[in-house]
Coordinates of C-alpha atoms and ligand atoms in Angstrom, one line a residue:
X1 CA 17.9 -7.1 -2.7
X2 CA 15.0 -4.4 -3.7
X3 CA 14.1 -1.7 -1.3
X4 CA 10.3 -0.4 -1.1
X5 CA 10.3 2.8 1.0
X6 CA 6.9 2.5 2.6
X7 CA 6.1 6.7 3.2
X8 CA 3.4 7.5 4.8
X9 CA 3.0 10.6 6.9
X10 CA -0.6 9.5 7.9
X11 CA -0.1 6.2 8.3
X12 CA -1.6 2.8 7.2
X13 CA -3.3 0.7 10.1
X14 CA -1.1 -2.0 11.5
X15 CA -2.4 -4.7 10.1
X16 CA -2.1 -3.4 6.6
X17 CA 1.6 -2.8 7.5
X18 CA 1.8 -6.4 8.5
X19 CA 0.1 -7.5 5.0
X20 CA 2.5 -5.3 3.1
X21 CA 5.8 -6.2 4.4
X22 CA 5.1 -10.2 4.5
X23 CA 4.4 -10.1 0.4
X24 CA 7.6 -8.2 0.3
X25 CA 9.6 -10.5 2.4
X26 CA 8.4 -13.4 0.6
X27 CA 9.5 -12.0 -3.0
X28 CA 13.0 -11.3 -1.6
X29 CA 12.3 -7.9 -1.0
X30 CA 13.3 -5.1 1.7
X31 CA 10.6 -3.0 3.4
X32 CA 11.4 0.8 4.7
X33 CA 9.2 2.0 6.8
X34 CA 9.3 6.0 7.3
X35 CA 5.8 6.4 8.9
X36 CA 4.2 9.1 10.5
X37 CA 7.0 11.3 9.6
X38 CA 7.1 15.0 10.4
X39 CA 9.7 17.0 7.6
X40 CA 10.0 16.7 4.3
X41 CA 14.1 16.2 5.0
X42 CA 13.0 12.4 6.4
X43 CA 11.2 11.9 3.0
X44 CA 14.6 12.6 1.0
X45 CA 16.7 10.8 3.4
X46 CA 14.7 8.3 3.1
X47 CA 14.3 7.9 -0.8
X48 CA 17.9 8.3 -1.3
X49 CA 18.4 4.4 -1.9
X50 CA 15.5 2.8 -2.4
X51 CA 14.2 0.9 -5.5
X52 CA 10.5 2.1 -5.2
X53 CA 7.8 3.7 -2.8
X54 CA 4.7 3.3 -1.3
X55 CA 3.0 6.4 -0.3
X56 CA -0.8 7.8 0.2
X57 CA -1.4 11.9 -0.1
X58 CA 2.5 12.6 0.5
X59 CA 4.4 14.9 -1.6
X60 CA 6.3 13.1 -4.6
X61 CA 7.8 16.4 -5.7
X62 CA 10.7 16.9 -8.3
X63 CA 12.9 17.2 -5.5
X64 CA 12.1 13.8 -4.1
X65 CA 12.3 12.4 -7.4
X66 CA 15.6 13.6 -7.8
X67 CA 16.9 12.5 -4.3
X68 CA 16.0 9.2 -5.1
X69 CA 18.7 8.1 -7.1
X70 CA 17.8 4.3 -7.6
X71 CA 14.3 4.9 -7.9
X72 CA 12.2 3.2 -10.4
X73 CA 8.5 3.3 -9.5
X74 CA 6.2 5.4 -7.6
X75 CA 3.3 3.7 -6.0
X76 CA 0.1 6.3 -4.6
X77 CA -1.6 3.6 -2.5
X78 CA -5.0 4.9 -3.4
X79 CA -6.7 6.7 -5.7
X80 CA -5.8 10.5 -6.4
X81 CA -2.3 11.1 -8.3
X82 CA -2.1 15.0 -7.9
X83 CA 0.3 14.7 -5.2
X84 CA 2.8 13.5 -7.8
X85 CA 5.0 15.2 -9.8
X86 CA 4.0 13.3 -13.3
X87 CA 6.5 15.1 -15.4
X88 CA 9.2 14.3 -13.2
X89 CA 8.9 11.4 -12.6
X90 CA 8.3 10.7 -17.0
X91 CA 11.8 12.3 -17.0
X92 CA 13.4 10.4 -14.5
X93 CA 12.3 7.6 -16.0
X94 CA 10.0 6.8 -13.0
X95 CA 6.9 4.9 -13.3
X96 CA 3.9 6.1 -11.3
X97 CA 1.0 4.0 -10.5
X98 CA -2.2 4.3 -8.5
X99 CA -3.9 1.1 -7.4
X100 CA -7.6 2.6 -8.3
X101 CA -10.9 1.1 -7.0
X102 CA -8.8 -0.3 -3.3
X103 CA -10.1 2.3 -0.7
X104 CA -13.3 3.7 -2.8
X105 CA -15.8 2.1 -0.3
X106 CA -14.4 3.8 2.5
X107 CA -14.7 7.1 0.7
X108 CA -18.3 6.6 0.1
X109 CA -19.3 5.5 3.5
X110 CA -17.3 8.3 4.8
X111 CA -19.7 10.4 2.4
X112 CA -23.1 8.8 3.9
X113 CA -21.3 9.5 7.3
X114 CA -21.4 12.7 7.2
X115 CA -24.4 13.3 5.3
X116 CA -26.3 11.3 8.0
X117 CA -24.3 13.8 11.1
X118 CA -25.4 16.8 9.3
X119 CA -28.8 15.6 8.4
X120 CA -29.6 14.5 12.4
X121 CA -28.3 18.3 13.2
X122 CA -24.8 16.8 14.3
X123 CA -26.4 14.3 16.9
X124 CA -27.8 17.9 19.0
X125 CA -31.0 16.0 20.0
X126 CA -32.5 18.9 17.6
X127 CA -35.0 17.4 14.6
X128 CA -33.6 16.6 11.8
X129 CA -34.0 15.0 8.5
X130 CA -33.9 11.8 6.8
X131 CA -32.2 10.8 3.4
X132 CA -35.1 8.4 1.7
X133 CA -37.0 10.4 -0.8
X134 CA -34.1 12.6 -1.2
X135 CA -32.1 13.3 -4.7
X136 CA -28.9 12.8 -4.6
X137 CA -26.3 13.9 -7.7
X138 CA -23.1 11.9 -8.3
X139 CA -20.7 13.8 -9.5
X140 CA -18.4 11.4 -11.9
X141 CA -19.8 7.5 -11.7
X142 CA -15.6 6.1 -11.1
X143 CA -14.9 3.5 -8.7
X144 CA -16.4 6.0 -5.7
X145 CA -19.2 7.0 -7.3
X146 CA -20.5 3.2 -8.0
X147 CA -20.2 2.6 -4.4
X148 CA -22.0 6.0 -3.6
X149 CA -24.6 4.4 -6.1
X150 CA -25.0 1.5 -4.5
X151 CA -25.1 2.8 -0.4
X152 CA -27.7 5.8 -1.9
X153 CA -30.4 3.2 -3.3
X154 CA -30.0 1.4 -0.1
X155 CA -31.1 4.7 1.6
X156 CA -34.2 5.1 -0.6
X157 CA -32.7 7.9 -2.7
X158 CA -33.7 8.9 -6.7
X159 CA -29.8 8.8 -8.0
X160 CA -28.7 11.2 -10.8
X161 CA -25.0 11.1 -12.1
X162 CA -23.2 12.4 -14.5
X163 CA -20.5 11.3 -16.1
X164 CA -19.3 12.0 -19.7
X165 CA -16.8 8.6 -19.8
X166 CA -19.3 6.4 -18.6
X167 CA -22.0 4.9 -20.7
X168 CA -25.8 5.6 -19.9
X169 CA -26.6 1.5 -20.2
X170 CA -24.1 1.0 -17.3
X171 CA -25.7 3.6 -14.9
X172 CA -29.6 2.7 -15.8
X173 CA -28.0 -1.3 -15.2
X174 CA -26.7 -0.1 -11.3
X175 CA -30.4 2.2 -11.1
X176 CA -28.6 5.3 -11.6
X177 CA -30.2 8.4 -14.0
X178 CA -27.8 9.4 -16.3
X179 CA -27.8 13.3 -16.8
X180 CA -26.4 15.0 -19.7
X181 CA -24.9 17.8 -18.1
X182 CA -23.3 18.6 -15.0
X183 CA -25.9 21.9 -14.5
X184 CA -28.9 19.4 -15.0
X185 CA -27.1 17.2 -12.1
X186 CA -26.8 20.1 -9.9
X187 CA -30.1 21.2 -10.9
X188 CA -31.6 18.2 -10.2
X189 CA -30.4 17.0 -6.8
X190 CA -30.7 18.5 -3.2
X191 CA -27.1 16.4 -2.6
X192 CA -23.8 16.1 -4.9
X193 CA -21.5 14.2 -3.9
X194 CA -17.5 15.0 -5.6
X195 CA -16.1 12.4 -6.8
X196 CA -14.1 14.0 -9.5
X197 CA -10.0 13.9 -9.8
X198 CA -7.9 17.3 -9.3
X199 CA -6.4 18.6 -11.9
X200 CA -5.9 21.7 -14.0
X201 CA -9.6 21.2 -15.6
X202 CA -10.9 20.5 -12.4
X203 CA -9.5 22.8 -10.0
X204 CA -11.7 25.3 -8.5
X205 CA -14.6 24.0 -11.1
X206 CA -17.2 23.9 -8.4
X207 CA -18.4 27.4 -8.8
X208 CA -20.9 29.9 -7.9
X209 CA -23.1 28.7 -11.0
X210 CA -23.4 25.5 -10.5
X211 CA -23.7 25.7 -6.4
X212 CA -26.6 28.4 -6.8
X213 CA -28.6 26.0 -9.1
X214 CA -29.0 23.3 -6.3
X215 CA -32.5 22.7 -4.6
X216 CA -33.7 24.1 -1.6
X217 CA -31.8 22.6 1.9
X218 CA -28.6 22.3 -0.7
X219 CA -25.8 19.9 0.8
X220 CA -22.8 19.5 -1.1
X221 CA -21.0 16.7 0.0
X222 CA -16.7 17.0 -0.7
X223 CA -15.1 13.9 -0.8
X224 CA -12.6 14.0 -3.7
X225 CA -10.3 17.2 -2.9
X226 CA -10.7 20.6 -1.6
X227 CA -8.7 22.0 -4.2
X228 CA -11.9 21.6 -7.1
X229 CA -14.2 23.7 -4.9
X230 CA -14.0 27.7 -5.8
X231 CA -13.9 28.6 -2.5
X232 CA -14.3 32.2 -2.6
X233 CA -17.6 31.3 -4.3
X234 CA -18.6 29.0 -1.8
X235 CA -18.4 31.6 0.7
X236 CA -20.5 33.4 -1.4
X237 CA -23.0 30.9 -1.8
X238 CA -23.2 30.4 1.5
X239 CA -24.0 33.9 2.4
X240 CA -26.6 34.5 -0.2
X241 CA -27.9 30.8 0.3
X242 CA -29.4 30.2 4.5
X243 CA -30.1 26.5 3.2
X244 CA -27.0 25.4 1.5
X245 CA -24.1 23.7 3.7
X246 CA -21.0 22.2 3.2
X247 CA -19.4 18.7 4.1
X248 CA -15.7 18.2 3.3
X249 CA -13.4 15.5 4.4
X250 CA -10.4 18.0 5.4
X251 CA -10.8 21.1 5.8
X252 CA -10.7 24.4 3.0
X253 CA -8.7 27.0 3.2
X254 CA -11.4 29.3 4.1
X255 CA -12.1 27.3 7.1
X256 CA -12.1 30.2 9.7
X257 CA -14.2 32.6 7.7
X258 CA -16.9 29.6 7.9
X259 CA -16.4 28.5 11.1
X260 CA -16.8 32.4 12.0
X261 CA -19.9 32.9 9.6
X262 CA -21.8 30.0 9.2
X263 CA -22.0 27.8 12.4
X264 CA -24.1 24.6 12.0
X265 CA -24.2 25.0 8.5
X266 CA -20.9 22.6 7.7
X267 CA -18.6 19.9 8.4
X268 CA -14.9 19.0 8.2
X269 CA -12.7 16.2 9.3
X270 CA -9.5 17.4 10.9
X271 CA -7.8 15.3 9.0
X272 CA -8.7 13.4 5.6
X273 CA -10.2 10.7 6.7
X274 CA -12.1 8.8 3.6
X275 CA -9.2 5.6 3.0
X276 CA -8.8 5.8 7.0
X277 CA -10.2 1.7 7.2
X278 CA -8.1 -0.9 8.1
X279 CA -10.0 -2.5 4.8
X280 CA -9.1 0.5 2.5
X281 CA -5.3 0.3 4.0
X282 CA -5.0 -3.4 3.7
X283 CA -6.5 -3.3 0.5
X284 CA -4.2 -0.6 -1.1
X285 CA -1.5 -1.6 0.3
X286 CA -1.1 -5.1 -0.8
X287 CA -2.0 -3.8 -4.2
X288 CA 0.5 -1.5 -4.1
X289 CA 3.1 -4.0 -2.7
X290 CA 2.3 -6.5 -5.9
X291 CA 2.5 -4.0 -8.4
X292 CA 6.1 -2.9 -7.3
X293 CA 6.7 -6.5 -7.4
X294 CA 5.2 -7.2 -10.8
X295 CA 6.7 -4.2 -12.0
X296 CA 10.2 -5.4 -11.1
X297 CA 9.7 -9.0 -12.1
X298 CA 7.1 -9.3 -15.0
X299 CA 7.7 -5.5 -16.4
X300 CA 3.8 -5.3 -15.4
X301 CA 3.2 -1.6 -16.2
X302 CA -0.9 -1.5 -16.2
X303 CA -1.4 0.6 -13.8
X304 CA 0.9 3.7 -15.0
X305 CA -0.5 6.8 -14.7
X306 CA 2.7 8.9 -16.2
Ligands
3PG401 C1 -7.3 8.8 -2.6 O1 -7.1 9.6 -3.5 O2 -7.2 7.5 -2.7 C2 -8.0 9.2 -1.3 O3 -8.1 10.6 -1.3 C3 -7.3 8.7 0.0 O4 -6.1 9.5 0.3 P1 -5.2 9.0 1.5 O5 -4.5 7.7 1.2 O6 -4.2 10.1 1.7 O7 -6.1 8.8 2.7

């Protein structure tokens, strides 16, 4: 019999759990559950003899790939790969998989949820603002970004995105303005919301530039990773700039200097909180779960990211 190592040190909600182990049971496979787990020592105990593994943000380093003797495919239950060691895995002969477009509407209400706190001045009972009339830039139109689309219009917002692997007809079709470059995008919108991957292109390409060309009462909205932001030029920015703020689900690494600095002028989530729905974790998981499956029984490989 298979084993699927279920890791997740931030774990799935029950239900989800529920969902994932039933399609596993009924395919004739064993599911592991290491949840909530505090060491990295659990995660290579635990990988030791299983087939394949679920997992969300955790670690897939070489070291875990290596522990894992038996394994055969890594599944990130959600979007983001960079918590995976591609190259190991490719020479382990490891499959790794995301299950893309599962948890994106969570993401992008989790965007409009903080948008909305910071725009009613963190429920104070001070005046705030409202978000019709407002421009909002998507940065990258994926699987989030459509759904940021689609809750922004709802709003009453112009939409601007820009994204060079996605044609202009698709985005004029959803009501989106397609923007040629990413400085018009920033130029263009008092919002931008991240929805770009992180990777060695990506990383720390939010810059000083591009944050100083935003409109007046700037609010740049962090959803994807904190690891794309420059932070040394946010703090920068946010000096020189009274009117810009930050939102970020989790927090940067420069999260004292702004707490210290710049009160009322940003929000973080203590923990990364975007896939945190039952429907996101349901959702991923099952995919997840029948990927494995159709991996093993169907050699089913669409999904492989390595
Ligand atoms: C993703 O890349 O899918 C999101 O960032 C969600 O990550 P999580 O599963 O760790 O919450």
């Amino acid at each position: 019999m298979k084993r699927v190592l279920l890791a997740t040190e931030k774990p799935f909600a029950a239900d989800a759990v529920i969902e994932i182990e039933k399609i596993a049971k009924s395919s004739g496979y064993e599911l592991v559950r290491l949840e909530n787990y505090k060491t990295k020592d659990e995660l290579l105990n635990a990988v030791k003899d299983v087939d394949a593994i679920i997992i969300r943000s955790d670690i897939v380093d070489k070291e875990v790939i290596e522990a894992g003797k038996n394994l055969k495919i890594v599944v990130r239950a959600g979007a983001g790969y960079d918590n995976i060691d591609l190259n190991a895995a490719t020479e382990h002969n490891v499959v790794a998989m995301n299950t893309p477009g599962q948890n994106s509407n969570a993401v992008a209400e989790l965007a409009f949820g903080m948008m909305i706190y910071h725009a009613r001045a963190f429920f104070s009972g001070k005046s705030g603002s409202e978000l019709r009339g407002k421009t909002i830039g998507i940065h990258a139109y994926g699987n989030v970004g459509k759904y940021v689309g689609m809750i922004a219009k709802g709003f009453g917002m112009k939409i601007y995105a820009f994204d060079p692997f996605v044609d202009d007809a698709l985005m004029h079709a959803d009501g989106v303005i397609p923007v040629k470059s990413v400085e018009e995008l920033y130029k263009n919108c008092q919002y931008v919301s991240l929805h770009i991957p992180a990777n060695e292109k990506t990383k720390k390409s939010i810059n000083k530039d591009l944050m100083m060309l935003m409109p007046k009462n700037a609010v740049l909205v962090n959803t994807a990773r904190k690891e794309v932001i420059s932070e040394v030029d946010l703090l920068e920015v946010m000096s020189q700039r009274k009117d810009f703020a930050y939102l970020s689900d989790i927090a940067p690494d420069c999260a004292a200097e702004m707490t210290e600095k710049f009160p009322g002028r940003f929000f973080f989530t203590p923990k990364k909180m975007g896939a945190q729905t039952e429907e996101a974790n349901v959702n991923a998981g099952i995919a997840a779960i029948k990927q494995i499956i159709d991996f093993f029984e169907k050699g089913d490989v669409r999904f492989k990211v390595n």
